[in-house]
Coordinates of C-alpha atoms in Angstrom, one line a residue:
Chain A
M1 CA 32.0 -7.4 -13.0
S2 CA 35.5 -6.3 -14.1
P3 CA 35.0 -2.6 -13.8
M4 CA 33.9 -3.2 -10.2
N5 CA 37.1 -5.0 -9.5
N6 CA 39.5 -2.7 -11.2
P7 CA 39.9 -0.3 -8.3
Q8 CA 40.6 -3.2 -6.2
D9 CA 43.4 -4.3 -8.3
L10 CA 45.5 -1.4 -7.4
N11 CA 45.0 -2.0 -3.7
P12 CA 47.8 -4.2 -2.6
S13 CA 45.8 -5.7 0.2
S14 CA 42.6 -6.3 -1.7
L15 CA 40.8 -9.5 -1.7
K16 CA 42.0 -10.3 -5.2
S17 CA 45.7 -9.8 -4.5
R18 CA 45.5 -11.7 -1.2
F19 CA 43.8 -14.6 -2.9
T20 CA 46.2 -14.6 -5.8
T21 CA 49.3 -14.7 -3.7
R22 CA 48.0 -17.5 -1.6
F23 CA 46.7 -19.5 -4.4
L24 CA 49.9 -19.2 -6.4
R25 CA 51.9 -20.3 -3.5
A26 CA 49.6 -23.4 -3.1
L27 CA 49.8 -24.1 -6.8
T28 CA 53.6 -24.1 -6.8
K29 CA 53.6 -26.4 -3.9
I30 CA 51.3 -28.8 -5.6
N31 CA 53.2 -28.6 -8.8
G32 CA 56.3 -29.3 -7.0
Q33 CA 55.0 -32.3 -5.2
K34 CA 53.9 -34.3 -8.3
P35 CA 55.0 -34.4 -11.8
I36 CA 52.7 -32.6 -14.1
S37 CA 52.5 -35.2 -16.7
S38 CA 50.5 -37.7 -14.8
S39 CA 48.1 -39.2 -17.2
S40 CA 46.1 -41.6 -15.2
P41 CA 42.6 -40.3 -14.5
R42 CA 42.8 -41.2 -10.9
E43 CA 45.9 -39.1 -10.3
M44 CA 44.5 -36.3 -12.3
F45 CA 41.4 -36.4 -10.3
Q46 CA 43.4 -36.3 -7.1
R47 CA 45.3 -33.4 -8.4
Y48 CA 42.2 -31.7 -9.3
R49 CA 40.9 -32.2 -5.9
R50 CA 44.0 -30.8 -4.4
I51 CA 43.9 -27.7 -6.5
K52 CA 40.2 -27.1 -5.8
V53 CA 40.8 -27.5 -2.2
A54 CA 43.7 -25.1 -2.4
A55 CA 41.6 -22.6 -4.2
D56 CA 38.8 -22.8 -1.7
K57 CA 41.2 -22.7 1.2
S58 CA 43.1 -19.7 0.0
M59 CA 39.9 -17.9 -0.7
A60 CA 38.7 -18.6 2.7
W61 CA 42.0 -17.5 4.2
S62 CA 41.9 -14.2 2.3
V63 CA 38.6 -13.4 3.9
R64 CA 40.2 -14.4 7.1
S65 CA 37.1 -15.5 9.0
R66 CA 35.5 -12.2 8.9
R67 CA 32.5 -13.9 7.4
T68 CA 30.5 -16.8 8.5
W69 CA 30.9 -18.7 5.3
S70 CA 34.7 -18.4 5.4
R71 CA 34.7 -19.6 8.9
A72 CA 32.5 -22.5 8.1
M73 CA 34.6 -23.4 5.1
L74 CA 37.9 -23.3 7.0
W75 CA 36.4 -25.3 9.7
K76 CA 35.2 -27.9 7.3
L77 CA 38.5 -28.1 5.5
R78 CA 40.4 -28.4 8.7
S79 CA 38.1 -31.1 10.1
R80 CA 38.4 -33.1 6.9
Y81 CA 42.1 -32.7 7.0
S82 CA 42.4 -33.8 10.5
C83 CA 40.0 -36.6 9.7
R84 CA 42.3 -37.8 7.0
Q85 CA 45.4 -37.3 9.1
A86 CA 43.9 -39.3 11.9
S87 CA 42.5 -42.0 9.7
S88 CA 44.9 -44.4 11.2
S89 CA 43.7 -43.9 14.7
R90 CA 40.0 -44.6 14.8
R91 CA 39.3 -42.7 17.9
S92 CA 40.2 -39.4 16.6
S93 CA 38.3 -39.9 13.4
V94 CA 35.3 -41.0 15.4
R95 CA 35.6 -38.0 17.5
T96 CA 35.8 -35.7 14.6
S97 CA 32.9 -37.3 12.9
T98 CA 30.8 -37.1 16.1
I99 CA 31.8 -33.5 16.4
I100 CA 30.7 -32.9 12.8
K101 CA 27.5 -34.7 13.3
S102 CA 26.7 -32.9 16.5
R103 CA 27.4 -29.6 14.8
Q104 CA 25.2 -30.5 11.9
A105 CA 22.5 -31.6 14.3
K106 CA 22.8 -28.3 16.1
T107 CA 22.7 -26.3 13.0
S108 CA 19.8 -28.1 11.6
H109 CA 18.0 -27.6 14.9
E110 CA 18.7 -24.0 14.8
K111 CA 17.5 -23.8 11.3
E112 CA 14.3 -25.4 12.2
N113 CA 13.8 -23.0 15.0
K114 CA 14.4 -20.2 12.7
N115 CA 12.2 -21.6 10.1
T116 CA 9.3 -21.8 12.4
T117 CA 9.7 -18.2 13.4
T118 CA 10.4 -16.8 10.0
G119 CA 8.1 -19.1 8.2
Q120 CA 5.0 -17.1 8.8
D121 CA 6.3 -14.1 7.0
E122 CA 7.7 -15.4 3.7
V123 CA 6.4 -18.9 3.1
G124 CA 7.5 -19.1 -0.5
F125 CA 11.1 -18.4 0.2
V126 CA 11.7 -21.3 2.5
V127 CA 12.3 -23.8 -0.3
Q128 CA 14.8 -21.6 -2.1
A129 CA 16.3 -20.4 1.1
D130 CA 17.1 -24.1 1.9
K131 CA 18.7 -24.5 -1.5
L132 CA 20.8 -21.5 -0.9
R133 CA 21.8 -22.7 2.5
K134 CA 23.1 -25.9 1.0
L135 CA 25.2 -24.0 -1.5
V136 CA 26.7 -21.4 0.7
P137 CA 29.1 -23.0 3.2
G138 CA 27.9 -22.5 6.7
G139 CA 24.5 -21.4 5.6
E140 CA 22.5 -23.8 7.6
A141 CA 22.7 -21.8 10.8
M142 CA 21.7 -18.4 9.5
D143 CA 18.4 -16.7 9.1
L144 CA 17.3 -15.3 5.8
C145 CA 18.6 -11.9 6.3
N146 CA 22.2 -12.9 7.2
L147 CA 22.1 -15.6 4.6
L148 CA 21.5 -13.0 1.9
G149 CA 24.3 -10.9 3.1
E150 CA 26.7 -13.9 3.2
T151 CA 25.6 -14.9 -0.2
A152 CA 26.4 -11.5 -1.6
H153 CA 29.9 -11.7 -0.2
Y154 CA 30.3 -15.3 -1.3
I155 CA 29.4 -14.4 -4.8
K156 CA 31.8 -11.6 -4.9
C157 CA 34.6 -13.9 -3.7
L158 CA 33.7 -16.6 -6.1
T159 CA 33.8 -14.2 -9.0
T160 CA 37.2 -13.0 -7.9
Q161 CA 38.4 -16.6 -7.6
V162 CA 37.2 -17.4 -11.1
Q163 CA 38.8 -14.4 -12.6
V164 CA 42.1 -15.1 -11.0
M165 CA 42.1 -18.8 -11.9
R166 CA 41.1 -18.0 -15.4
K167 CA 44.0 -15.6 -15.8
I168 CA 46.4 -18.2 -14.3
A169 CA 45.1 -20.8 -16.7
H170 CA 45.6 -18.4 -19.5
F171 CA 49.2 -17.8 -18.5
Y172 CA 49.8 -21.5 -18.2
S173 CA 48.5 -22.3 -21.6
L174 CA 50.5 -19.7 -23.4
Chain B
M1 CA 11.0 44.4 21.2
Q2 CA 13.0 43.0 23.9
P3 CA 10.2 42.2 26.3
C4 CA 8.1 40.9 23.6
S5 CA 10.7 38.6 22.4
R6 CA 11.3 37.4 25.9
E7 CA 7.6 36.8 26.2
M8 CA 7.7 35.0 23.0
Q9 CA 10.5 32.8 24.2
A10 CA 8.6 32.2 27.4
M11 CA 5.6 31.1 25.4
N12 CA 7.8 29.1 23.3
S13 CA 9.1 27.3 26.2
L14 CA 5.7 26.7 27.6
L15 CA 4.2 25.6 24.5
N16 CA 7.1 23.6 23.4
P17 CA 8.5 22.0 26.5
T18 CA 10.8 19.7 24.7
Q19 CA 12.4 22.0 22.3
Q20 CA 13.5 25.6 22.4
I21 CA 13.1 27.1 19.1
P22 CA 15.0 30.2 18.5
L23 CA 13.0 33.1 17.3
Q24 CA 14.7 33.1 14.1
D25 CA 13.4 29.7 13.2
L26 CA 9.9 30.7 13.9
Q27 CA 9.2 31.8 10.5
S28 CA 10.6 29.1 8.4
N29 CA 8.3 28.1 5.8
G30 CA 10.1 25.5 4.0
N31 CA 11.7 23.6 6.8
S32 CA 11.9 20.0 6.0
N33 CA 12.1 19.0 9.5
A34 CA 9.6 21.4 10.6
H35 CA 7.4 18.8 11.6
Q36 CA 9.7 18.1 14.4
Q37 CA 9.8 21.6 15.5
I38 CA 6.7 23.3 16.4
Q39 CA 6.6 26.3 14.3
N40 CA 5.9 29.3 16.2
P41 CA 4.9 32.2 14.4
Q42 CA 7.3 34.9 14.2
F43 CA 7.0 37.8 16.4
D44 CA 6.5 40.6 14.0
P45 CA 8.6 43.6 14.8
T46 CA 6.1 46.1 13.5
S47 CA 6.0 48.4 16.3
P48 CA 2.5 49.5 16.6
H49 CA 1.5 46.1 17.9
D50 CA 4.3 45.8 20.4
D51 CA 3.0 47.9 23.0
F52 CA -0.3 46.3 22.7
L53 CA 1.2 43.0 23.0
E54 CA 2.9 44.1 26.2
Q55 CA -0.3 45.1 27.6
M56 CA -1.9 41.9 26.7
L57 CA 0.9 40.0 28.2
S58 CA 0.9 41.9 31.3
T59 CA -2.7 41.4 31.8
L60 CA -2.5 37.8 31.2
P61 CA -2.2 35.9 34.3
S62 CA 0.4 33.3 34.2
C63 CA -1.9 30.5 35.2
S64 CA -3.5 30.7 31.9
W65 CA -0.4 29.6 30.2
S66 CA -0.4 26.4 32.1
D67 CA -3.9 25.9 31.2
L68 CA -3.1 26.6 27.7
K69 CA -0.2 24.3 27.9
S70 CA -2.1 21.5 29.4
P71 CA -3.9 20.5 26.3
W72 CA -0.6 19.9 24.7
D73 CA 0.7 17.7 27.4
P74 CA -1.6 14.8 27.2
P75 CA -1.5 14.5 23.5
K76 CA 2.2 14.5 23.5
S77 CA 2.7 12.1 26.3
D78 CA -0.4 10.1 26.6
E79 CA -3.1 9.4 24.2
T80 CA -5.9 8.9 26.6
G81 CA -5.7 11.8 28.9
P82 CA -8.5 14.2 28.8
P83 CA -7.4 17.5 27.6
N84 CA -7.8 19.7 30.6
P85 CA -10.0 20.8 33.3
D86 CA -13.0 22.6 32.2
N87 CA -12.6 25.6 34.2
N88 CA -12.2 27.6 31.1
V89 CA -15.0 27.7 28.8
G90 CA -12.9 28.2 25.9
F91 CA -11.3 24.9 26.1
H92 CA -13.9 23.2 24.1
Y93 CA -11.8 24.2 21.3
D94 CA -8.8 22.7 23.0
E95 CA -10.7 19.6 23.5
I96 CA -11.5 19.3 19.9
L97 CA -8.0 19.9 19.0
A98 CA -6.8 17.5 21.6
S99 CA -9.0 14.8 20.3
K100 CA -7.8 15.5 16.8
L101 CA -4.4 15.3 18.0
R102 CA -5.0 12.0 19.6
Q103 CA -6.4 10.8 16.5
H104 CA -3.4 11.9 14.7
Q105 CA -1.3 10.1 17.2
I106 CA -3.2 6.9 16.8
N107 CA -2.6 7.2 13.1
G108 CA 0.8 8.1 12.9
G109 CA 3.0 8.1 15.9
G110 CA 5.0 10.8 17.4
G111 CA 5.9 12.8 14.4
S112 CA 2.5 13.5 13.4
S113 CA 1.5 14.2 16.9
S114 CA 3.9 17.0 17.0
A115 CA 2.7 18.2 13.7
A116 CA -0.8 18.2 14.9
A117 CA 0.3 19.8 18.0
A118 CA 1.9 22.4 15.8
M119 CA -1.3 22.9 14.1
K120 CA -3.2 23.0 17.2
M121 CA -0.9 25.5 18.6
M122 CA -1.3 27.6 15.5
M123 CA -5.0 27.5 16.0
Q124 CA -4.5 28.6 19.5
Q125 CA -2.4 31.3 18.5
Q126 CA -4.8 32.3 15.9
M127 CA -7.4 32.6 18.5
M128 CA -5.2 34.6 20.6
L129 CA -4.4 36.7 17.7
E130 CA -7.9 37.4 17.0
G131 CA -8.6 38.1 20.5
R132 CA -6.0 40.6 20.5
A133 CA -7.0 41.9 17.2
T134 CA -10.5 42.4 18.3
A135 CA -9.4 43.9 21.4
A136 CA -7.4 46.2 19.4
A137 CA -10.3 46.9 17.3
G138 CA -9.1 45.3 14.3
A139 CA -5.6 46.4 14.5
G140 CA -4.8 43.0 13.3
G141 CA -2.3 41.2 14.7
G142 CA 0.9 41.7 13.9
G143 CA 2.7 39.3 15.5
G144 CA 2.6 39.6 18.9
F145 CA 1.8 36.6 20.4
T146 CA 0.6 35.2 17.9
M147 CA 2.4 33.8 16.0
P148 CA 0.7 33.2 13.0
L149 CA 3.4 33.5 10.9
S150 CA 3.1 35.6 8.1
L151 CA 0.6 37.4 9.9
G152 CA 3.4 39.6 10.6
S153 CA 3.2 40.7 7.1
G154 CA 0.3 42.5 8.2
A155 CA -2.1 39.9 7.5
A156 CA -4.1 40.4 10.4
G157 CA -5.3 43.7 10.9
S158 CA -5.4 45.3 7.7
H159 CA -5.8 42.2 6.0
Q160 CA -8.7 41.0 7.6
N161 CA -10.0 41.1 4.4
D162 CA -7.6 40.1 2.0
N163 CA -5.1 38.0 2.4
I164 CA -5.4 34.9 2.9
V165 CA -3.5 34.4 0.5
D166 CA -1.7 31.4 0.1
G167 CA -3.4 29.4 -2.3
S168 CA -3.8 27.1 0.6
S169 CA -6.0 24.3 0.0
F170 CA -8.5 25.6 2.3
K171 CA -11.9 25.9 0.9
S172 CA -12.7 29.4 1.7
P173 CA -9.6 30.9 2.8
N174 CA -10.9 34.3 2.5
H175 CA -12.4 35.8 5.5
Q176 CA -15.2 36.9 3.5
G177 CA -17.2 33.9 4.3
G178 CA -16.4 34.4 7.8
D179 CA -18.5 31.6 8.7
G180 CA -17.5 29.8 5.6
S181 CA -13.9 30.0 6.6
V182 CA -14.8 28.9 10.1
Q183 CA -16.6 26.0 8.6
A184 CA -13.7 25.2 6.5
L185 CA -11.5 25.2 9.5
C186 CA -13.9 23.1 11.3
N187 CA -14.1 20.6 8.5
S188 CA -10.4 20.4 8.2
F189 CA -9.8 19.9 11.8
G190 CA -12.8 17.7 12.2
A191 CA -13.9 19.9 14.9
G192 CA -17.5 20.7 14.5
S193 CA -17.9 22.8 17.5
L194 CA -15.7 25.6 16.7
H195 CA -18.6 27.7 17.1
G196 CA -18.4 27.1 20.7
T197 CA -15.5 29.4 20.6
N198 CA -17.7 32.1 19.6
Q199 CA -18.7 32.5 23.1
S200 CA -17.5 35.7 24.2
S201 CA -15.3 35.7 27.1
N202 CA -14.0 38.6 28.8
Q203 CA -11.1 36.9 30.1
F204 CA -8.1 37.4 28.0
Q205 CA -6.9 34.2 29.2
H206 CA -8.8 32.6 26.6
F207 CA -7.6 34.4 23.7
H208 CA -9.1 31.9 21.6
H209 CA -12.5 33.3 22.2
P210 CA -12.4 36.8 21.2
Q211 CA -15.6 38.6 21.4
G212 CA -17.4 38.8 18.3
G213 CA -18.1 35.9 16.1
N214 CA -17.7 38.1 13.2
M215 CA -14.3 39.3 13.8
Q216 CA -13.5 35.9 14.8
A217 CA -14.6 34.5 11.6
Q218 CA -12.8 37.0 9.7
N219 CA -9.7 36.5 11.6
F220 CA -10.2 32.9 11.3
G221 CA -10.2 33.4 7.7
V222 CA -7.0 35.2 7.8
T223 CA -5.4 33.0 10.3
A224 CA -6.7 29.9 8.8
G225 CA -4.9 30.6 5.6
T226 CA -1.7 31.2 7.5
V227 CA -2.2 28.1 9.6
M228 CA -2.7 26.1 6.6
N229 CA 0.3 27.7 5.1
Q230 CA 2.3 26.8 8.2
S231 CA 1.3 23.3 8.4
Q232 CA 1.8 22.9 4.7
A233 CA 5.2 24.4 5.1
S234 CA 6.0 22.3 8.0
G235 CA 5.1 19.3 5.9
S236 CA 3.2 17.7 8.6
T237 CA -0.1 17.1 7.3
T238 CA -1.4 13.8 8.1
G239 CA -5.0 14.0 7.8
G240 CA -5.3 17.5 9.0
T241 CA -6.3 18.9 5.7
P242 CA -7.2 16.5 3.0
A243 CA -5.9 18.5 0.1
Q244 CA -2.4 18.9 1.5
P245 CA 0.3 16.6 0.2
K246 CA 1.1 13.6 2.3
Q247 CA 4.7 13.9 2.6
R248 CA 5.3 11.2 5.1
V249 CA 4.2 7.8 4.1
R250 CA 5.2 6.2 7.2
A251 CA 2.5 7.8 9.2
R252 CA -0.1 6.3 7.0
R253 CA 1.3 2.8 7.1
G254 CA 2.2 3.0 10.7
Q255 CA -1.1 1.6 11.8
A256 CA 0.6 -1.1 13.7
T257 CA 2.4 0.3 16.5
D258 CA 3.1 -2.9 18.4
P259 CA 6.7 -3.9 18.4
H260 CA 6.2 -7.1 16.5
S261 CA 5.0 -5.6 13.4
I262 CA 7.6 -3.0 13.6
A263 CA 10.2 -5.6 13.9
E264 CA 8.7 -7.4 11.0
R265 CA 8.8 -4.4 8.9
L266 CA 12.4 -3.7 9.8
R267 CA 13.2 -7.3 8.9
R268 CA 11.5 -7.0 5.6
E269 CA 13.3 -3.8 4.8
R270 CA 16.6 -5.3 5.6
I271 CA 15.9 -8.3 3.4
A272 CA 14.8 -6.1 0.6
E273 CA 18.0 -4.1 0.7
R274 CA 20.1 -7.2 0.7
M275 CA 18.2 -8.5 -2.2
K276 CA 18.9 -5.3 -4.0
A277 CA 22.6 -5.7 -3.3
L278 CA 22.5 -9.2 -4.6
Q279 CA 20.7 -8.1 -7.7
E280 CA 23.6 -6.0 -8.7
L281 CA 26.0 -8.8 -8.3
V282 CA 24.1 -11.4 -10.3
P283 CA 24.3 -10.7 -14.0
N284 CA 20.8 -11.4 -15.0
A285 CA 18.8 -9.4 -12.6
N286 CA 15.4 -8.3 -13.8
K287 CA 13.6 -8.4 -10.5
T288 CA 10.2 -9.4 -11.3
D289 CA 9.6 -11.0 -7.9
K290 CA 11.7 -12.2 -5.1
A291 CA 11.2 -15.9 -5.7
S292 CA 12.6 -15.8 -9.3
M293 CA 15.4 -13.6 -8.0
L294 CA 16.3 -16.2 -5.5
D295 CA 16.3 -18.8 -8.2
E296 CA 18.6 -16.7 -10.2
I297 CA 20.9 -16.3 -7.3
I298 CA 21.0 -20.0 -6.6
D299 CA 21.7 -20.8 -10.3
Y300 CA 24.4 -18.3 -10.4
V301 CA 26.1 -19.6 -7.2
K302 CA 26.0 -23.1 -8.7
F303 CA 27.4 -21.8 -11.9
L304 CA 30.3 -20.1 -10.2
Q305 CA 31.1 -23.1 -8.2
L306 CA 31.1 -25.2 -11.3
Q307 CA 33.4 -22.7 -12.9
V308 CA 35.8 -23.0 -10.1
K309 CA 35.8 -26.8 -10.4
V310 CA 36.3 -26.7 -14.1
L311 CA 39.1 -24.2 -13.9
S312 CA 40.9 -26.2 -11.3
M313 CA 40.7 -29.2 -13.5
S314 CA 41.9 -27.3 -16.6
R315 CA 44.9 -26.1 -14.8
L316 CA 46.1 -29.6 -14.1
G317 CA 48.5 -29.5 -16.9
G318 CA 50.1 -26.4 -18.2
A319 CA 51.9 -28.4 -20.8
A320 CA 50.3 -29.7 -24.0
A321 CA 50.7 -33.3 -23.2
V322 CA 47.9 -33.9 -21.0
A323 CA 44.9 -32.2 -19.6
P324 CA 41.9 -33.6 -21.1
L325 CA 38.8 -31.6 -20.6
V326 CA 36.5 -32.4 -18.0
A327 CA 32.9 -31.4 -18.1
D328 CA 31.9 -32.3 -14.7
M329 CA 32.6 -34.4 -11.8
P330 CA 29.5 -36.2 -11.0
S331 CA 31.1 -38.4 -8.4
E332 CA 33.8 -37.0 -6.4
G333 CA 34.9 -40.3 -5.0
G334 CA 35.6 -41.9 -8.3
G335 CA 38.6 -41.6 -10.3
D336 CA 37.1 -41.0 -13.7
C337 CA 37.9 -38.0 -15.6
I338 CA 35.2 -37.4 -18.0
Q339 CA 36.2 -36.4 -21.4
T340 CA 34.3 -33.9 -23.5
S341 CA 36.5 -34.4 -26.4
A342 CA 35.4 -36.0 -29.6
N343 CA 35.9 -39.5 -28.4
G344 CA 34.4 -38.9 -25.1
K345 CA 32.1 -41.8 -24.9
Q346 CA 33.7 -44.1 -22.6
T347 CA 31.2 -44.3 -19.8
S348 CA 27.7 -43.3 -19.6
S349 CA 28.5 -40.5 -17.3
P350 CA 29.9 -38.3 -20.1
N351 CA 26.5 -38.3 -21.5
D352 CA 25.0 -37.0 -18.3
S353 CA 27.6 -34.5 -17.8
L354 CA 27.4 -33.4 -21.4
T355 CA 23.7 -32.9 -21.2
V356 CA 24.1 -31.1 -18.0
T357 CA 26.6 -28.8 -19.7
E358 CA 24.5 -28.4 -22.7
H359 CA 21.4 -27.6 -20.7
Q360 CA 23.3 -25.0 -18.8
V361 CA 24.8 -23.5 -21.9
A362 CA 21.5 -23.3 -23.6
K363 CA 19.9 -21.7 -20.6
L364 CA 22.7 -19.2 -20.3
M365 CA 22.5 -18.4 -24.0
E366 CA 19.0 -17.5 -23.7
E367 CA 19.8 -15.0 -21.0
D368 CA 23.1 -13.6 -21.8
M369 CA 25.4 -14.5 -24.6
G370 CA 28.4 -13.2 -22.9
S371 CA 28.1 -15.3 -19.8
A372 CA 27.4 -18.3 -22.0
M373 CA 30.6 -17.8 -23.9
Q374 CA 32.5 -17.3 -20.7
Y375 CA 31.0 -20.5 -19.3
L376 CA 32.1 -22.4 -22.3
Q377 CA 35.5 -20.9 -22.3
G378 CA 35.8 -21.8 -18.7
K379 CA 35.3 -25.3 -19.7
G380 CA 37.6 -25.0 -22.6
L381 CA 34.8 -25.3 -25.0
C382 CA 33.6 -23.1 -27.7
L383 CA 30.8 -22.6 -30.2
M384 CA 31.2 -23.0 -33.9
P385 CA 28.9 -22.9 -36.9
I386 CA 27.4 -26.2 -37.9
S387 CA 29.0 -26.2 -41.3
L388 CA 32.4 -26.1 -39.8
A389 CA 31.5 -28.7 -37.3
T390 CA 30.3 -31.1 -39.9
A391 CA 33.4 -30.4 -41.9
I392 CA 35.5 -31.3 -38.9
S393 CA 33.6 -34.3 -38.1
T394 CA 33.7 -35.7 -41.6
A395 CA 37.3 -35.0 -41.7
T396 CA 38.1 -36.8 -38.6
C397 CA 35.5 -39.4 -38.3
H398 CA 37.7 -42.1 -39.8
S399 CA 40.4 -41.3 -37.3
R400 CA 37.9 -41.0 -34.5
N401 CA 36.1 -44.3 -34.8
P402 CA 38.9 -46.5 -33.6
M403 CA 39.3 -44.2 -30.6
I404 CA 35.7 -44.6 -29.7
N405 CA 35.9 -48.3 -29.9
N406 CA 38.9 -48.7 -27.7
A407 CA 38.7 -47.1 -24.4
N408 CA 42.2 -45.9 -24.4
P409 CA 43.5 -43.6 -21.8
N410 CA 45.5 -41.6 -24.2
N411 CA 43.0 -38.9 -24.5
G412 CA 45.6 -36.3 -25.0
N413 CA 46.7 -37.9 -28.1
S414 CA 43.3 -38.2 -29.5
N415 CA 42.8 -34.6 -28.8
H416 CA 45.8 -33.7 -30.7
L417 CA 44.7 -35.8 -33.6
L418 CA 41.4 -34.3 -33.8
L419 CA 42.6 -30.8 -33.6
Q420 CA 45.4 -31.3 -36.1
S421 CA 43.2 -32.9 -38.6
S422 CA 40.8 -30.1 -38.5
G423 CA 43.7 -27.9 -39.3
E424 CA 43.5 -25.7 -36.4
G425 CA 47.0 -26.0 -35.6
P426 CA 48.7 -26.6 -32.3
S427 CA 46.1 -25.3 -30.1
S428 CA 46.1 -26.2 -26.5
P429 CA 44.9 -29.6 -25.6
S430 CA 42.5 -28.0 -23.4
M431 CA 40.5 -26.8 -26.3
S432 CA 37.8 -28.8 -27.8
V433 CA 34.8 -28.4 -29.9
L434 CA 31.5 -28.8 -28.4
T435 CA 29.6 -29.3 -31.6
V436 CA 31.9 -32.0 -32.7
Q437 CA 31.4 -34.0 -29.6
S438 CA 27.7 -33.5 -29.8
A439 CA 27.9 -34.9 -33.3
T440 CA 29.6 -37.9 -32.1
V441 CA 27.5 -38.4 -29.1
G442 CA 24.5 -38.0 -31.2
N443 CA 23.0 -35.3 -29.2
G444 CA 21.5 -32.8 -31.4
A445 CA 20.4 -30.4 -28.7
I446 CA 23.3 -28.1 -29.0
D447 CA 23.3 -28.0 -32.8
G448 CA 20.2 -26.1 -33.0
S449 CA 21.6 -23.5 -30.7
V450 CA 24.9 -23.3 -32.4
K451 CA 23.6 -21.9 -35.6
D452 CA 25.6 -18.8 -35.9
A453 CA 28.0 -18.5 -33.0
T454 CA 31.4 -18.7 -34.3
S455 CA 33.9 -18.1 -31.7
V456 CA 36.5 -20.7 -31.9
S457 CA 38.8 -19.3 -29.4
K458 CA 42.3 -20.3 -28.9
P459 CA 44.0 -19.7 -25.6

């Protein structure tokens, strides 16, 4: 994996560098918000959530909606954020939830359509394709061919994310 | 030469309405894309035949060209059209060739049809060559019209008898068996009635029926070899001659010419290439079959997502004070951090998460040690030999027990205690020892697998 990414390291606008800058920015913001030494599990959990969300968000932003999965992830994050923001006003939350539900219904419907058409050919893959669809964000509304392409890109981005986060953790722990 | 070349070009244009092939390309034996171009035999510049050719051409009424041309048209454009009007006797041969051409088309689509058309044209040309040769009393054809390609090398005339040459896969390439070669030609082309061409015709229009069967046979022998050579060289041999190499697989498989199956095939090919690309990304990629490959991909994506979660947890505290380890977050809504440290037995969920971790690690270790180590390190865990683990556990069990009993939130402190007592020094609190916790938890699953791995890594 690493030899593949090495040529990208030199590229200032590569996926890795974009993700790193964004993520570090988000991390410093999170670290600035709360004291580090919060020991209660709940707070730690919240912090963990924030960091994870920041990581996912910065990754999706680095891809910049060129891919279906990044678009889906950004949309999901934004809708959740707006849901939380509007938790006080019921109407907006209901609206967003209905939007989410309608979208899910639409995507599942599309998926079923596609399944019926593609089911004839590769019957054995439908089960695994469904699993993959659940894993990859935005995978419900794609046929197998595009799903595989999105999965490849998603795996590449995930490995980049893991590498960067590991290095940051290494620096932190030193 | 000039008029002859012009004639050649005219013929070229007639025979090959779609493509103009420059004369230089005519004799190209090894063209890879020759099957797209109909190979016209080269006009041989050997002079003695030129004049003769001119004569022949002058006597040839132009209408015959269209007649000659017509057999090609239907096979090229339409599979079902009958070859041509029967005004010319000699067209039986054309019919045969046309039917063969149609057969080729049914089998293989356009490419092969052009190939077969090439072959057919060769045959035609052969015929014409022989006609001319016979008319010239065995002068043999140099190129002239004909085109048989290497005929120019003198194959025809003088070589009526010898050349054939090319080790082509033809059964009896030598003219000797005049009939034999004709038979061979018939067999290969599936045309049983080549003999029909033996009918003499005094019209030079039908060059393909020269006068004598003998000469014809001999020339067939000569030309057959070159024809075969040509088609071999052109690489377009679907079914024409059984012994020739099948260089285009698609013509064989292309039985289904309806758009649905073509679309299906395209789709399958696209999926296959995406699977190949994925195979390179996923570390353990021995592609036995697609289903297992998909399983691998799914597991790997899950593993990567888990790694991201773990890393985001472990980065919670850069300082040494906090940051217990978390194995997993079974419930995202809850607020429980699950400890994988030695005293991590506060809720039942650590057990689950632990077994999950252990299962995953065991599975990873079977496949690839490196990724297993990475996985563990991502969680802040490590492997160690059992002896060391037992040493640590015995050394710290007395200090550990009170911690187990009281569900205290000071996990960081207990971590410190554990590590210090084991003498490892001030390692980061994010480090723990998997085997120790397995000893405490009482789960022996990992112990078996930890026999000899010894990396106790410090960050």
